[in-house]
Amino acid sequence: MNSKKPYEAQNSGGVDSPKMAGRAKILLGIGCILFSLLALRIFLYQTLHYDYYQKKVLEQMTTEASVTAARGNIYDANGVLLATNVTTYRVFISPSSIATAQTEHNKNSDGVKLDELIAEKLSSILDVSYEYVLQQTGYTTYLDRTIQRQVEEEKADQVREFIDAYGLQQMVYLQATHTRYYPYSSVASHVLGFTGSDGTGLYGLELSYNSLLKGTDGRYITARDAQGNEMPYEYKEYIAPVDGYNLNTTIDVFVQSALEEQLKAAYIESNAQNRAAGIVMNVHTGEILAMAVYPYFDLNDPWTLDTQSSLMLDLSEYLEGSDEYSALKQELLLKMWSNKAITENYIPGSTFKTITAAMALEEDVVDLDEHFMCPGYKIVNGRKIRCHKTQGHGSLSFVQGIQQSCNPVLMTMGERLGIPTFYQYFKSFGFAEKTGIDLPGEGGSIFAAEEDCIPLDLAIYAFGQNFNVTLIQQITAISAVANGGYLVTPHTVSSITDKNGKVIQSFDTNVRRQIISAETCKTVAKILEEGVSGDGGAKNAYVPGYRIAAKTGTSEKKNEGSLGRYICSTVAFAPADNPQYAVIIMVDEPTSGVLYGSTVAAPYVGNVMESILPYLGVEAVYTDAELEKTVVTIPQNCLFWNASTAKKFFSSYGIEAEIVGDPDGIVYKQFPEQGIVVERTGAKVILYTEKSAEETVVKVPDVTGLSAAAANQVLINAGLNIRVNGTKNYTGSGVRVTAQSLPEGALVPKGTVVEITVLYLGGDDIGIDLEH
């Protein structure tokens, strides 16, 4: 029996109702807060963070393809194309799409394995391994895996045929790209540089001006589903690329080719072991018309070693693929690519005497006709420093001391200048700083600090030994002597233009400072020119019709492992009475022949000048003596002419004609033939007037070791024509025939041309010989 009262029973469930109500309110409050937070988050998503999350969504439902900008072209000074682009293709696959398509194929039970099919066909077309392509198909979470870049049009067409034949449009793709192309292959290779597989400049101008050349890539955005297929509705956006700017350089292809030809000849004929380098520069503007290093390399295939480097790699006997092999190959590639003309330094030797002479004349510490006595050495601080002519030059003037490259004369100039003044000029000529040329990797000089320099150092520095400079520093300093005393900044780019030819930026002459007076410059130029055309040590750089100012130099390398190896160089400018262009050539570690700058480098500097000066508009002015030494080209084949008429014709060209047979007969044979070049002195043509007449045969004499004049007379007396290579300055002692084109005793037709090489074999200083 329930003892509770009715009212108690009625209120028994209401005892906890206030608690329940409180809990409900709390839950409701929490719900409201959560709802508010959710609403706030949705509000933020849809307002403040809308762009961010829209981007996230689009990234998950779109793919973005890069549209490569066209890299700017590079031109020479005359608008000749040096670097441009060709269209190639990137072949890539979509592993995600392949996996999805494979699933559909499996449902249909047709048994086709798409990954194997694609791997088989692409590996065959593109010459890549089957395993590599198959591996790429396995990255099924990716929409884009590259199979090969820089695919040419022919193979790209085969890939297109494969795609169409098997309906693989959503799985295999081709993307048009730009690949760098150099029409002249190796010309100016160390100046132009090259690009990597991604189109980024790695060396030379391609690196220095990369930001201007490369342009800005565009984008093509396409909507895709989770499997990588294009969405059925439109969501596409195209952002056009901005092409790169063009470079207009100061390089002249003709001048560049002339320099490269002579560098190659100097390198090969001296059997050099450590490359050769040269520069041609406008002395007034600092424009680099040519800069070259030999061996050069193919810009269209820069990862292949040159012949000498390949030989060094082979001789290492490292196993191909080994770490040692790979490391050596990389080292050789880096050396091959480096621009020796600006990155490496060398001991300038006697070419620096031009600078010391300019200092001395500017400071008025010497008179031109002042005489000195050279016993073959000079004692400085108790040390005997020898001259290159160890028996001594005897008594000679300052002018002769420069032309004969006398070390004691230059040491005396250094002594008179003193350390502070010498260093002041040394720095003013730019040897203590980089030139600022617009190419990457420029090196600097190595010399003792002024406070550490002692009189012994000064004496040796004065004739160009025991310190290092770069080739670009040396030609820039020499150009200051040539142009009236102004140090200019060398540069290789004249302007930057857009694809429509609008000039974006131009580069004018930058004069850094004036170092010496124009009068001093004229005096130095006259001294050097008279040494070339007279009896100086640089006569192998002589060019008939042109006044060449030149100085040769030879130095012994001082670094460990290179003792006993030499650097031979020559620097010149012309015309000496109105200088316009300077040329420098340096050959590193020559091993064959007479190892002087006067023999290893000077003839090739002269050849460069002979090639480029007429081309650049510098007119030759011949003296009467030079006209007698000029060459003549056989102007005509006078076959079937009357012999006496032909004889008069050749006489009008200053060529003697000897008739074999009837003097009034018909010419049936002529020797030499039209187009052959011979020396004007003693030039002779043999005319045969009988069909059955046998050619008159003569024996070739040996003229090596003779002077040029003696060799010329011997060959003429033998009935032979002559062509002289090498120096055209036969004055003074030391000029000898070093080679002849036909061997002694050879039987040849009368009138045959024998080419002889004539060189001045006198030397300049080699290293330093010190005695206590």
mmCIF file of N, CA and C in Angstrom, residues 27 61 94 248 252 311 326 354 393 433 461 484 491 526 543 559 648 655 703:
data_model
loop_
_atom_site.group_PDB
_atom_site.id
_atom_site.type_symbol
_atom_site.label_atom_id
_atom_site.label_comp_id
_atom_site.label_asym_id
_atom_site.label_seq_id
_atom_site.Cartn_x
_atom_site.Cartn_y
_atom_site.Cartn_z
ATOM 1 N N LEU A 27 22.989 23.221 -22.876
ATOM 2 C CA LEU A 27 23.118 22.571 -24.177
ATOM 3 C C LEU A 27 22.709 23.505 -25.304
ATOM 4 N N MET A 61 41.189 21.168 -58.831
ATOM 5 C CA MET A 61 40.383 20.800 -59.992
ATOM 6 C C MET A 61 40.963 21.330 -61.306
ATOM 7 N N SER A 94 50.665 11.345 -68.408
ATOM 8 C CA SER A 94 49.834 11.520 -67.209
ATOM 9 C C SER A 94 49.593 10.151 -66.592
ATOM 10 N N ASN A 248 72.438 43.248 -78.654
ATOM 11 C CA ASN A 248 73.237 43.658 -79.805
ATOM 12 C C ASN A 248 74.663 43.844 -79.312
ATOM 13 N N ASP A 252 82.279 41.363 -83.792
ATOM 14 C CA ASP A 252 82.171 41.349 -85.252
ATOM 15 C C ASP A 252 82.580 39.958 -85.723
ATOM 16 N N LEU A 311 91.297 13.605 -74.849
ATOM 17 C CA LEU A 311 92.528 12.820 -74.797
ATOM 18 C C LEU A 311 93.042 12.725 -73.364
ATOM 19 N N SER A 326 84.240 10.603 -63.447
ATOM 20 C CA SER A 326 83.227 11.661 -63.476
ATOM 21 C C SER A 326 83.783 12.974 -62.947
ATOM 22 N N THR A 354 105.951 48.511 -71.926
ATOM 23 C CA THR A 354 105.236 49.637 -72.528
ATOM 24 C C THR A 354 104.691 50.553 -71.440
ATOM 25 N N HIS A 393 123.690 44.292 -73.932
ATOM 26 C CA HIS A 393 123.413 45.082 -75.129
ATOM 27 C C HIS A 393 124.507 46.116 -75.388
ATOM 28 N N GLU A 433 92.525 46.655 -59.907
ATOM 29 C CA GLU A 433 91.069 46.493 -59.869
ATOM 30 C C GLU A 433 90.612 45.737 -61.106
ATOM 31 N N TYR A 461 109.455 44.140 -61.123
ATOM 32 C CA TYR A 461 108.156 44.581 -61.623
ATOM 33 C C TYR A 461 108.316 45.479 -62.851
ATOM 34 N N GLY A 484 95.463 58.065 -76.120
ATOM 35 C CA GLY A 484 95.724 59.401 -75.604
ATOM 36 C C GLY A 484 95.766 59.471 -74.101
ATOM 37 N N HIS A 491 83.688 46.480 -72.971
ATOM 38 C CA HIS A 491 82.332 45.923 -72.926
ATOM 39 C C HIS A 491 82.022 45.179 -74.216
ATOM 40 N N LYS A 526 105.345 55.830 -81.129
ATOM 41 C CA LYS A 526 106.411 55.988 -82.129
ATOM 42 C C LYS A 526 107.577 55.049 -81.833
ATOM 43 N N VAL A 543 103.383 44.552 -90.620
ATOM 44 C CA VAL A 543 102.452 44.370 -91.733
ATOM 45 C C VAL A 543 102.719 45.472 -92.751
ATOM 46 N N ASN A 559 104.239 29.009 -60.511
ATOM 47 C CA ASN A 559 103.473 28.159 -59.606
ATOM 48 C C ASN A 559 104.019 26.737 -59.593
ATOM 49 N N LYS A 648 103.864 40.496 -123.021
ATOM 50 C CA LYS A 648 103.607 41.914 -122.769
ATOM 51 C C LYS A 648 102.539 42.097 -121.688
ATOM 52 N N ILE A 655 105.360 41.181 -113.920
ATOM 53 C CA ILE A 655 105.710 39.762 -113.866
ATOM 54 C C ILE A 655 106.508 39.399 -115.119
ATOM 55 N N VAL A 703 116.882 26.288 -98.313
ATOM 56 C CA VAL A 703 117.141 27.687 -97.951
ATOM 57 C C VAL A 703 116.901 27.945 -96.460
#
